mmCIF file of C-alpha atoms in Angstrom:
data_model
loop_
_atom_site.group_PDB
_atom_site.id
_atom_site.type_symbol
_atom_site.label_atom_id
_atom_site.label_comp_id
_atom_site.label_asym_id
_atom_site.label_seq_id
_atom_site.Cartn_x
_atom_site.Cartn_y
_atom_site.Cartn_z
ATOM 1 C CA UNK X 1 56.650 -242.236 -14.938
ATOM 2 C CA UNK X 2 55.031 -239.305 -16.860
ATOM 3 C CA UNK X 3 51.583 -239.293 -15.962
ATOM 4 C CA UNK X 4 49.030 -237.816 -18.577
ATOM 5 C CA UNK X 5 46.623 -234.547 -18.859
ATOM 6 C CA UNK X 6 43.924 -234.815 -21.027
ATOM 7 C CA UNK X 7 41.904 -232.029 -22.769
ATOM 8 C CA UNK X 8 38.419 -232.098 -24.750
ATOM 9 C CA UNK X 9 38.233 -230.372 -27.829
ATOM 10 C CA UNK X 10 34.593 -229.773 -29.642
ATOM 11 C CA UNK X 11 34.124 -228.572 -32.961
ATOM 12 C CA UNK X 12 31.099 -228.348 -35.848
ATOM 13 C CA UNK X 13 33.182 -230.657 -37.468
ATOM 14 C CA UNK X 14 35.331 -233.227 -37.454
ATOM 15 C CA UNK X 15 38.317 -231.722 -39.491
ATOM 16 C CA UNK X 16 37.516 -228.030 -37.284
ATOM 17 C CA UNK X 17 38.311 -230.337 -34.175
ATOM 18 C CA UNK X 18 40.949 -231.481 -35.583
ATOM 19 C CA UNK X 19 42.937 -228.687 -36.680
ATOM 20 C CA UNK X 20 42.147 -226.778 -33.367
ATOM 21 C CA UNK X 21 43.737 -229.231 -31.655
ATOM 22 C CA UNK X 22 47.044 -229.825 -33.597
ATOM 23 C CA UNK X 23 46.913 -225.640 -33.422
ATOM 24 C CA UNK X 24 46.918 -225.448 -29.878
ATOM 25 C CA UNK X 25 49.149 -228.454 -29.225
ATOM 26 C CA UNK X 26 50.888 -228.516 -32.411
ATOM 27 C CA UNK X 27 50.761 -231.267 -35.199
ATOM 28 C CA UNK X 28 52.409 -234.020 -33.033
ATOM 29 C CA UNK X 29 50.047 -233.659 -30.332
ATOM 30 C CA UNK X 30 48.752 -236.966 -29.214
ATOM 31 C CA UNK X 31 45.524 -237.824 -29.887
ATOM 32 C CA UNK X 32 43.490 -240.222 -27.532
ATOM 33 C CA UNK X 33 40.252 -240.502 -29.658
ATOM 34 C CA UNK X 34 36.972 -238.897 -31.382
ATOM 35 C CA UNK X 35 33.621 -238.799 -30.797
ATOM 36 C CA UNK X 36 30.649 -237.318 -33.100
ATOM 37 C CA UNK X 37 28.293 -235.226 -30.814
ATOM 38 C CA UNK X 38 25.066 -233.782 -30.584
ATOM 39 C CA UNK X 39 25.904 -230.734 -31.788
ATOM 40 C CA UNK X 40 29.397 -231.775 -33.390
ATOM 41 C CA UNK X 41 33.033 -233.442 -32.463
ATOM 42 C CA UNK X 42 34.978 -234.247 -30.165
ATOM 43 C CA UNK X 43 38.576 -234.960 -30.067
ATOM 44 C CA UNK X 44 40.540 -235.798 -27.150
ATOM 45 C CA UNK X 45 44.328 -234.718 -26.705
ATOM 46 C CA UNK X 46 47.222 -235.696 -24.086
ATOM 47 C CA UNK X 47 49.934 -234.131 -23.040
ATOM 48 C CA UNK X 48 52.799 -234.916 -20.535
ATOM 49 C CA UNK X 49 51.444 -233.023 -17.114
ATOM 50 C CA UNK X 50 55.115 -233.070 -16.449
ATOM 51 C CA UNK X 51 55.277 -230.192 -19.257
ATOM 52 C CA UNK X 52 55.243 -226.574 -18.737
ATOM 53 C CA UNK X 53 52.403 -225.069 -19.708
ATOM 54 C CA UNK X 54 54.268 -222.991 -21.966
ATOM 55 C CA UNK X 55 56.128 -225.860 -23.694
ATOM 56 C CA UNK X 56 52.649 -227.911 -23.711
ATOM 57 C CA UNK X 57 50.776 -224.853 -25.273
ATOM 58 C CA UNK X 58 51.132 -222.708 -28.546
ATOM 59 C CA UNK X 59 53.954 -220.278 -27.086
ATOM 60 C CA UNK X 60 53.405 -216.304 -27.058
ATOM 61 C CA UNK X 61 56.415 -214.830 -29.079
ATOM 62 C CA UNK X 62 59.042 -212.624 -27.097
ATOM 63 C CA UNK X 63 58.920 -209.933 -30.378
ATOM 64 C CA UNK X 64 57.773 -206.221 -28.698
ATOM 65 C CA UNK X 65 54.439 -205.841 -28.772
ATOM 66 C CA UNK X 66 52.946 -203.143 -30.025
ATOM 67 C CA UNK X 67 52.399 -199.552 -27.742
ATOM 68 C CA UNK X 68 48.415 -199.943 -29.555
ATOM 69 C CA UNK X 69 48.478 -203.596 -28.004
ATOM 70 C CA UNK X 70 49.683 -203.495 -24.222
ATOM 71 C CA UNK X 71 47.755 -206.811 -23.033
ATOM 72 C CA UNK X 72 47.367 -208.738 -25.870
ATOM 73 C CA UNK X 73 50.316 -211.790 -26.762
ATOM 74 C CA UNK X 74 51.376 -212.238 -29.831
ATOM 75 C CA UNK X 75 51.035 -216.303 -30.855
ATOM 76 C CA UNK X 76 52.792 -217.623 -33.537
ATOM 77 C CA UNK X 77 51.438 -220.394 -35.026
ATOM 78 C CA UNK X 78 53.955 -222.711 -36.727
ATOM 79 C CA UNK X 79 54.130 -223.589 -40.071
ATOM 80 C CA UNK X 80 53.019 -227.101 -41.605
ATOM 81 C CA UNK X 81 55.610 -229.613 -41.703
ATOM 82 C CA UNK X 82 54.739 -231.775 -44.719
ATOM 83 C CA UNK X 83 57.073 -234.477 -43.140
ATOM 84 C CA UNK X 84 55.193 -234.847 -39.621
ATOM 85 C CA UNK X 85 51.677 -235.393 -41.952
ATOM 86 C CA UNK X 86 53.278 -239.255 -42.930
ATOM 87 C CA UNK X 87 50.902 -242.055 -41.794
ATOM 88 C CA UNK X 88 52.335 -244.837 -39.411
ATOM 89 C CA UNK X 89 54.201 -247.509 -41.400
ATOM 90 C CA UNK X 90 51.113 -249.748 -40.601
ATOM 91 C CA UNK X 91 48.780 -247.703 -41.440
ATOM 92 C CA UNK X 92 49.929 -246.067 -44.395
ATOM 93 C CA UNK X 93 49.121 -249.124 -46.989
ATOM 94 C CA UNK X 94 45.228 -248.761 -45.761
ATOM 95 C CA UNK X 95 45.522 -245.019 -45.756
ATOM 96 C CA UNK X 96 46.288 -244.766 -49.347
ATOM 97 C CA UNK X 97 44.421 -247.447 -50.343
ATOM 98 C CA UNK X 98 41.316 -244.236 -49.128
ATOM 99 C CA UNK X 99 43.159 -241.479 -50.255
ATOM 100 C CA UNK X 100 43.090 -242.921 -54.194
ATOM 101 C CA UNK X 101 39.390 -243.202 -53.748
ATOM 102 C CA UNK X 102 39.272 -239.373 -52.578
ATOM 103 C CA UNK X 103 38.648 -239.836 -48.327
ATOM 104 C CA UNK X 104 39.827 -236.936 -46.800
ATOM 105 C CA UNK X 105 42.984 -236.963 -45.170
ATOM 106 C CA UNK X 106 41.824 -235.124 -42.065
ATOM 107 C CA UNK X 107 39.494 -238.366 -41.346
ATOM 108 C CA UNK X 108 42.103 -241.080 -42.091
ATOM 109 C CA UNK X 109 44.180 -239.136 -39.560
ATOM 110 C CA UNK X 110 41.479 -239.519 -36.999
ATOM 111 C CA UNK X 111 41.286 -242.985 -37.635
ATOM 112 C CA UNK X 112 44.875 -243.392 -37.097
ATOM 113 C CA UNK X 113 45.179 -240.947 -34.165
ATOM 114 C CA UNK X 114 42.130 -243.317 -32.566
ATOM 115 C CA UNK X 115 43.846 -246.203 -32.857
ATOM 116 C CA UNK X 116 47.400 -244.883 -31.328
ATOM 117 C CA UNK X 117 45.935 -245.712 -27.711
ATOM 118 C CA UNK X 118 45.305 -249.677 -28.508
ATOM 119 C CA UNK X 119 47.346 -252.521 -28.798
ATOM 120 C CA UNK X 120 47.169 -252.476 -32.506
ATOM 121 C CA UNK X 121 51.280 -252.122 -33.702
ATOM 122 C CA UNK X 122 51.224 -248.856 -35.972
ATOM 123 C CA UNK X 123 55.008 -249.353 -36.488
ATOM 124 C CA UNK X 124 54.967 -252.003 -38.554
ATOM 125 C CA UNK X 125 53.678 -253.562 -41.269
ATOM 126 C CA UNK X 126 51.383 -256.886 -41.207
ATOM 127 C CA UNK X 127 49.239 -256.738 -37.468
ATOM 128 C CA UNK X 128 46.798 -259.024 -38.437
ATOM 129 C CA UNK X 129 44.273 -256.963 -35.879
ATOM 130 C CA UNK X 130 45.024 -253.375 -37.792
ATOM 131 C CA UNK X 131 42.400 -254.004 -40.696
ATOM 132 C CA UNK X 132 39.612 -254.790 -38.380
ATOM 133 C CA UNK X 133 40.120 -251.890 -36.334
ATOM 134 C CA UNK X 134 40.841 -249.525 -38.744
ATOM 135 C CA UNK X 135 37.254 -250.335 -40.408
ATOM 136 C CA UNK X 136 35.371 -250.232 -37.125
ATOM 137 C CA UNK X 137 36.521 -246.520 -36.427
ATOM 138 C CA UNK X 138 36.253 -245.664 -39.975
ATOM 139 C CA UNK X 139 32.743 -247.271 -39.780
ATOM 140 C CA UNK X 140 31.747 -245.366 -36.873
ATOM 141 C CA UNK X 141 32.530 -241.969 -38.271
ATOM 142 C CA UNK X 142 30.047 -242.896 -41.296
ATOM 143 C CA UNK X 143 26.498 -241.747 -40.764
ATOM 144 C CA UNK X 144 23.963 -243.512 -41.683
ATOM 145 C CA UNK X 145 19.639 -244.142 -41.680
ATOM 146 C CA UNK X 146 16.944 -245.524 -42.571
ATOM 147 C CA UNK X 147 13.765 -243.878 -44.542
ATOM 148 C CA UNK X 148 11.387 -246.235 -43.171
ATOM 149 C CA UNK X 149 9.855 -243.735 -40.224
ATOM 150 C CA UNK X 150 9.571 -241.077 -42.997
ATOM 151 C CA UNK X 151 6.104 -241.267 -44.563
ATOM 152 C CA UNK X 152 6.543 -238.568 -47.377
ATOM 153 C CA UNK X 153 10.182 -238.068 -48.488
ATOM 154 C CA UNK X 154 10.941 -235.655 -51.384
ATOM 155 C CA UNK X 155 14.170 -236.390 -53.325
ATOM 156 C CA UNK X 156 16.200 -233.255 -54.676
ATOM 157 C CA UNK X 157 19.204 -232.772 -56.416
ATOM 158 C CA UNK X 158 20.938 -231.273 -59.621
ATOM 159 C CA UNK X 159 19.870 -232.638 -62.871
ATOM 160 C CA UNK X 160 21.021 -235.914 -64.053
ATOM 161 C CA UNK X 161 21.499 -237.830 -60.835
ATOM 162 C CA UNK X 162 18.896 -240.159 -61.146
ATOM 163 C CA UNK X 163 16.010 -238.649 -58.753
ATOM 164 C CA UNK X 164 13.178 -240.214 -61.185
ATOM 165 C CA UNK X 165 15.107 -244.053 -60.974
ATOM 166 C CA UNK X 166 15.436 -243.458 -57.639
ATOM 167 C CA UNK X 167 12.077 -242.952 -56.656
ATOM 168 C CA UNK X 168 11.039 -245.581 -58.686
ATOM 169 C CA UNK X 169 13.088 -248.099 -56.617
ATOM 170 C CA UNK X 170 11.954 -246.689 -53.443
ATOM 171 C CA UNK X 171 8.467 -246.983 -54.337
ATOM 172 C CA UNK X 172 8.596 -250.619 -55.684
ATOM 173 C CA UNK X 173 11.164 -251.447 -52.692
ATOM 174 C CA UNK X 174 8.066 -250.027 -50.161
ATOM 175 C CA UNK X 175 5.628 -251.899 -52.228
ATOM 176 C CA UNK X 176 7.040 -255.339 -52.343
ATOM 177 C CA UNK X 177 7.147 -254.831 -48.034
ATOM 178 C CA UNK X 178 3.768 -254.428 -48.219
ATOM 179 C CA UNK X 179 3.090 -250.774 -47.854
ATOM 180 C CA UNK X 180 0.348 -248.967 -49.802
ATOM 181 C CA UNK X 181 2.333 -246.242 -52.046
ATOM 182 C CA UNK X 182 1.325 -243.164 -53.788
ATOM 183 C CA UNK X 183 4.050 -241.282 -56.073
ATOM 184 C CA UNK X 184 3.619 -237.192 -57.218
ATOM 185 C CA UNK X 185 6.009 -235.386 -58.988
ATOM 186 C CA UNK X 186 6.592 -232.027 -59.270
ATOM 187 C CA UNK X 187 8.643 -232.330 -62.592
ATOM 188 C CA UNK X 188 7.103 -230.408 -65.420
ATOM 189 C CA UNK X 189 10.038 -229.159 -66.706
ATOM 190 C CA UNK X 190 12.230 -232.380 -68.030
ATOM 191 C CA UNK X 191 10.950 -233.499 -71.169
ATOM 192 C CA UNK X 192 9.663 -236.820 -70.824
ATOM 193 C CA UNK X 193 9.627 -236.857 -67.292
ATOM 194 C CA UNK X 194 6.245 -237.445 -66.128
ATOM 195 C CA UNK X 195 5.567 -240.207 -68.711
ATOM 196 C CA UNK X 196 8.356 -242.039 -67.304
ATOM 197 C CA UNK X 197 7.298 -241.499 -63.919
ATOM 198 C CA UNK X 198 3.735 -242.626 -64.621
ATOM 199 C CA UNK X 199 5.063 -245.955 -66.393
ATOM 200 C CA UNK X 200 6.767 -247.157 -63.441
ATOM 201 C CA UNK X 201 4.227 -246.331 -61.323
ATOM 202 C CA UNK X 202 2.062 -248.446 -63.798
ATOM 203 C CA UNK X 203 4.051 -251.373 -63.466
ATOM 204 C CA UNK X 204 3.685 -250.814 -59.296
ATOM 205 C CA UNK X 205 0.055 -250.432 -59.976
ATOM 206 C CA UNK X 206 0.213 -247.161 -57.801
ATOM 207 C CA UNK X 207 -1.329 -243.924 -58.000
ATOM 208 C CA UNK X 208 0.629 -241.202 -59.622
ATOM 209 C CA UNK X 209 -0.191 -237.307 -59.911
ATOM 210 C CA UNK X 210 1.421 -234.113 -60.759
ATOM 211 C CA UNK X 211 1.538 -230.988 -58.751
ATOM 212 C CA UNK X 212 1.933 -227.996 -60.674
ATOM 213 C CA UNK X 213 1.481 -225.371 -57.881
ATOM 214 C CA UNK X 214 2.072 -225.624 -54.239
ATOM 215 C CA UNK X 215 -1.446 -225.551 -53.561
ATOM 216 C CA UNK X 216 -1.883 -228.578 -55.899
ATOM 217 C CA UNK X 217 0.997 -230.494 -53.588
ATOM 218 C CA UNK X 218 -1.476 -230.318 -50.583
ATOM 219 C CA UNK X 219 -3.795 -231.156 -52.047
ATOM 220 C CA UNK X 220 -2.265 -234.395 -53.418
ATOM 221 C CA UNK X 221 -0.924 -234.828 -49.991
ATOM 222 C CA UNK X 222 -4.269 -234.804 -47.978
ATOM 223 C CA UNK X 223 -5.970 -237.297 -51.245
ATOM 224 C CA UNK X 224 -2.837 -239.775 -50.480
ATOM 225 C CA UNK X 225 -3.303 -239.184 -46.214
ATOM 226 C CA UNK X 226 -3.916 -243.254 -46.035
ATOM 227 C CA UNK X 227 -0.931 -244.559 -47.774
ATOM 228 C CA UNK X 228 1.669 -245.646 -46.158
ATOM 229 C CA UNK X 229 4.600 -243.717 -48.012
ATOM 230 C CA UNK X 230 4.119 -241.108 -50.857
ATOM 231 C CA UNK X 231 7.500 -240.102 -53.006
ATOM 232 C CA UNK X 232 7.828 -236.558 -54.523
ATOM 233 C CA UNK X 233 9.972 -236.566 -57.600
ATOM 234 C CA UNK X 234 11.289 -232.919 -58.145
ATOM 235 C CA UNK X 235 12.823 -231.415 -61.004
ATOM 236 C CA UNK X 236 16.637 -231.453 -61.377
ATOM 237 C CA UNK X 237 18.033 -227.842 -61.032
ATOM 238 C CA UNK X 238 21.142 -226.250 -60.961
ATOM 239 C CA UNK X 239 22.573 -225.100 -58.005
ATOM 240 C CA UNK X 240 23.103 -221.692 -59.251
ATOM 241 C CA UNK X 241 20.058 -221.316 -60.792
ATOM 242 C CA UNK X 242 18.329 -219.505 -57.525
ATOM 243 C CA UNK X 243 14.775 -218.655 -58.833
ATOM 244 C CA UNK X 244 13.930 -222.498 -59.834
ATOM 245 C CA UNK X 245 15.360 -223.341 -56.225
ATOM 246 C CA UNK X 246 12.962 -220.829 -54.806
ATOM 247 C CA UNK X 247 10.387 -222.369 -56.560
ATOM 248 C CA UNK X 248 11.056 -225.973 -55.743
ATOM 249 C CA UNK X 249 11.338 -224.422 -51.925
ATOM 250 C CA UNK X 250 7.944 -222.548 -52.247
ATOM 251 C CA UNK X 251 6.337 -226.353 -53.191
ATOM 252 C CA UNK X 252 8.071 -228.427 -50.120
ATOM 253 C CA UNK X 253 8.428 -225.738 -47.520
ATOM 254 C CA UNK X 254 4.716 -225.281 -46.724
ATOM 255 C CA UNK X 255 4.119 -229.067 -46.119
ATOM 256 C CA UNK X 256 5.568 -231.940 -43.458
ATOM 257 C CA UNK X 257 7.682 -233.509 -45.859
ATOM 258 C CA UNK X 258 11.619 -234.923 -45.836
ATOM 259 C CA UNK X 259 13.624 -234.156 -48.051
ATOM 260 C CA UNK X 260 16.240 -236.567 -49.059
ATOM 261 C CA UNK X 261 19.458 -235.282 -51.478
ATOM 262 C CA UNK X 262 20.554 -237.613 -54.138
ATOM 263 C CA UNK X 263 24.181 -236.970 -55.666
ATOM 264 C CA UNK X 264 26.512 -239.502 -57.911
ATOM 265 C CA UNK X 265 28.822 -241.520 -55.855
ATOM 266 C CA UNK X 266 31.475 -239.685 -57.973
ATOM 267 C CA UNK X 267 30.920 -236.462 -57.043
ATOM 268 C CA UNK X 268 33.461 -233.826 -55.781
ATOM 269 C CA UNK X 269 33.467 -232.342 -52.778
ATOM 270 C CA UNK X 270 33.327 -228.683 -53.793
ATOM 271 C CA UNK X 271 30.371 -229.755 -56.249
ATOM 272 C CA UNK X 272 28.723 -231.746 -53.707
ATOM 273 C CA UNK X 273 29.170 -229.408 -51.151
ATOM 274 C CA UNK X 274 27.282 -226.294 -53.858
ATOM 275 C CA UNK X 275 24.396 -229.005 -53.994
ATOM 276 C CA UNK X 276 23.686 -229.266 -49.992
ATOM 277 C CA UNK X 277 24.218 -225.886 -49.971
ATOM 278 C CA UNK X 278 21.987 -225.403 -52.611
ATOM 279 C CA UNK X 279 19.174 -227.166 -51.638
ATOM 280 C CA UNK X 280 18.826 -226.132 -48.098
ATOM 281 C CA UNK X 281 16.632 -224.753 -46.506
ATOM 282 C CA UNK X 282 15.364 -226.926 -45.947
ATOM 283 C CA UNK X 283 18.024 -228.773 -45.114
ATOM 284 C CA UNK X 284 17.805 -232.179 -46.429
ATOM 285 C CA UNK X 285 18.083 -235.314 -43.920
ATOM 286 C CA UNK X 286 19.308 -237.760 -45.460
ATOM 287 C CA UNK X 287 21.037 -238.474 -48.975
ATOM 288 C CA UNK X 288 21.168 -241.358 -51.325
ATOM 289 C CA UNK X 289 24.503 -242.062 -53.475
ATOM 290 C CA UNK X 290 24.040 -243.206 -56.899
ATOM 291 C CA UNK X 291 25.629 -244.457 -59.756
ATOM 292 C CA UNK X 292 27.983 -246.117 -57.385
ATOM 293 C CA UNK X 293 28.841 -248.725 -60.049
ATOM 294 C CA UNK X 294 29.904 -245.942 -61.890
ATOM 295 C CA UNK X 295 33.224 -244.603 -59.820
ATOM 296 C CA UNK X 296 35.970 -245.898 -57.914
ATOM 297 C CA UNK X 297 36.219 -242.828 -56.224
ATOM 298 C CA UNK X 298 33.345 -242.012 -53.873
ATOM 299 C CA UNK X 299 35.720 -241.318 -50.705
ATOM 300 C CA UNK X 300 34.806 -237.243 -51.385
ATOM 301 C CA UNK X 301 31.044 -237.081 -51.250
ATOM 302 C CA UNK X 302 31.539 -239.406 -48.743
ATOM 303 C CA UNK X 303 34.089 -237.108 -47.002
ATOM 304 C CA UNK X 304 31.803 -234.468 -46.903
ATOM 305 C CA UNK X 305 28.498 -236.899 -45.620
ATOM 306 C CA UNK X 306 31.294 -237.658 -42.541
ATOM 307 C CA UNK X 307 32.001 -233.692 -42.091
ATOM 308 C CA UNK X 308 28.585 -232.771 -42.134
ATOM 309 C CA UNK X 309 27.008 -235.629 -40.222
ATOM 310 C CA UNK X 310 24.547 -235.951 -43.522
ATOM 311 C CA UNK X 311 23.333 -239.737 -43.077
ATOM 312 C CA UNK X 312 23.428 -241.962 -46.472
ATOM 313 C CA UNK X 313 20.043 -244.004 -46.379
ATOM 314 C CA UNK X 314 20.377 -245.870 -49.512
ATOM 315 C CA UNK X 315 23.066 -246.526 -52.035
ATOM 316 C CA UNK X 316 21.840 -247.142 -56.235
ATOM 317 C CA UNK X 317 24.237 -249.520 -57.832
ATOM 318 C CA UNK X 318 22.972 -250.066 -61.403
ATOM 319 C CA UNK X 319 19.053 -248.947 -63.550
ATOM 320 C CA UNK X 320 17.144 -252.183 -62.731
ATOM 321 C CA UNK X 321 13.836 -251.334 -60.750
ATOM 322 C CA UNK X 322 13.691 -252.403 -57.908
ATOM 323 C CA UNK X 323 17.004 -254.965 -57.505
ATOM 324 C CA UNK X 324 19.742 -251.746 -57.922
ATOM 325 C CA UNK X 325 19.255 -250.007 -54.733
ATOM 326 C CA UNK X 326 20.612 -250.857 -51.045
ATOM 327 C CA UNK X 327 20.366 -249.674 -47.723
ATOM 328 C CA UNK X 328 23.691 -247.703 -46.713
ATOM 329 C CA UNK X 329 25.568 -250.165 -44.757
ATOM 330 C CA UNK X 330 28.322 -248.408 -42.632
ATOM 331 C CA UNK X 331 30.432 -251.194 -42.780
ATOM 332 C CA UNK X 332 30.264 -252.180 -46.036
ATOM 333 C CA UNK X 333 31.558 -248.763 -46.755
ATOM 334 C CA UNK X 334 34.524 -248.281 -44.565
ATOM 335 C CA UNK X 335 35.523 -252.356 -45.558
ATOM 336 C CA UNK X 336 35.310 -250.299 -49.458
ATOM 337 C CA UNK X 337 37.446 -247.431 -48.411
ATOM 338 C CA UNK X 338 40.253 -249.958 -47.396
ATOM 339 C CA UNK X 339 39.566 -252.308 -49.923
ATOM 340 C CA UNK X 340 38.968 -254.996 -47.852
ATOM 341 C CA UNK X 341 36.416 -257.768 -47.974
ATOM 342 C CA UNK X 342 35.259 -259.170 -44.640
ATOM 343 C CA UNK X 343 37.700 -262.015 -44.309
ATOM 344 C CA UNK X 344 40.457 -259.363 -44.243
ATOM 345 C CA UNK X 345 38.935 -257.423 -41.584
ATOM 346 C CA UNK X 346 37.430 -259.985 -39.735
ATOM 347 C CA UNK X 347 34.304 -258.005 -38.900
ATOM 348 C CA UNK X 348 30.384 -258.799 -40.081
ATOM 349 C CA UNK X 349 28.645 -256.536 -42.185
ATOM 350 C CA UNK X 350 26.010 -254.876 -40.137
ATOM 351 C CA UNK X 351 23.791 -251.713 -40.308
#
């Protein structure tokens, strides 16, 4: 019998892992599992110990090497196969059922690749134990958190994502647990904006100010030092528009405060991507989806949350204040990437 050798790869990020691994190994390198890190992933890989090293390993080509290049190999890296990229016959009905909703396909290969060591049959169709699995993996690839330890949390994010709604449901969500709110807003720029800001905070029966200058923010800040949770409200910029961004940076930068990036559950990647790009530094902890009724795509931006270890703390789902918001539920989400409900996967729905 063959026995195995394993090797550790780590990587910023998942799909980096991934695709160091299949280069050194090649694409039909067996994959044992994945871990999120510290500082990044993890993938483990097998191979036969039995195997030379140069039939395990990317091989150096035999071409000449050049007189300006005496110790250096030359390694060939093979081309894609399209063909070896298929997903098990098992898997493949849950794996597209992601890829029409936009997941990545780097990730649902994880999933599969973590699920090749396990009992679960991946060569056929209908193991009653695959859809359970495949949502637990997928689940624990999806970061997510809570707001609650964060006292003052500042929500960015282009314009016409919600930020204003969303603070609004924070702030009556924090109120109706009992916690004394205060709401500023740095929003001068949106027609309307404050108005609408101060009328929900009138229905919470909470304090609401504007900070035109930095200066003004701290000040705020050190008025509201009591309260339990204060919500900044920023204005919606584009991410190409750098001198507003500098501004908005030369308001939070100079105080303790969170900053949490709010994006449409429809995003794209590349667009979602410009955004936490965008607004960093700093860089924001956490991020809020919204407008989730509004797609039934969300698998990029969430894609790009697994990539970048970015945790989801809430998710909006309609405009009613406070009823359309919910805490991210990892679960939930990787049971909505398969399009399962829990009786399929046989799994509860927990944080």
């Amino acid at each position: 019998m063959t026995s195995m050798k394993s090797f550790r790869i780590e990587a910023a990020t998942l799909r980096a892992a991934m695709q160091e691994a299949q280069r050194q190994f090649g694409r039909d390198v067996l994959i044992a599992g994945s871990e999120q890190t510290a500082s990044g992933f993890v993938v483990t890989v097998q191979i036969p110990s039995a195997e030379t090293q140069a039939d395990a390993l990317p091989r150096a080509s035999t071409r000449r090497r050049r007189r300006d290049q005496p110790n250096e190999a030359i390694v060939e890296i093979p081309r894609p196969d399209p063909t070896r990229r298929r997903f098990s016959r098992g898997f493949a009905p849950l794996a597209e059922r992601a890829l029409s909703q936009g997941y990545p396909r780097t990730i649902l290969e994880a999933v599969q690749f973590a699920l090749r060591n396990t009992r679960i049959r991946l060569d056929r169709e209908g193991d009653p134990a695959l859809p359970r699995a495949a949502a637990q993996v997928l689940a624990s690839l999806i970061p997510t958190t809570s707001l609650a330890d964060q006292r003052t949390v500042a929500v960015v994010g282009p314009t016409g994502v919600g930020k204003t709604t969303t603070i609004a449901k924070l702030a009556a969500a924090a109120d109706q647990r009992g916690e004394s709110v205060a709401i500023l807003t740095l929003d001068t720029y949106r027609v309307g904006a404050v108005e609408q800001l101060r009328a929900y905070a009138d229905l919470l029966n909470v304090p609401c100010e504007v900070a035109f200058t930095p200066s003004d923010l701290a000040r705020h800040l050190e008025r509201f030092a009591d309260r339990d949770r204060v919500f900044i409200d920023t204005t919606g910029r584009s991410p190409f528009d750098r001198k507003a961004l500098d501004h908005l940076r030369a308001h939070l930068g100079r105080n303790p405060i969170a900053t949490t990036l709010c994006l449409p559950a429809s995003s794209r990647r590349v667009d979602a991507q410009r955004a936490l790009e965008a607004f960093a530094p700093p860089t924001p902890s956490s991020m809020v989806l919204t407008k989730w009724d509004e797609t039934d795509a969300p698998g990029e931006v969430l894609g790009l949350a697994i990539e970048r270890k970015l945790p989801i703390s809430h998710i909006t789902v309609g405009q009613e204040v406070p009823e359309d918001i919910v805490p991210a539920n990892r679960t939930s989400l990787a049971l909505r990437a398969f399009e399962l409900d829990r009786a399929d996967a046989g799994v509860e729905v927990t944080r």
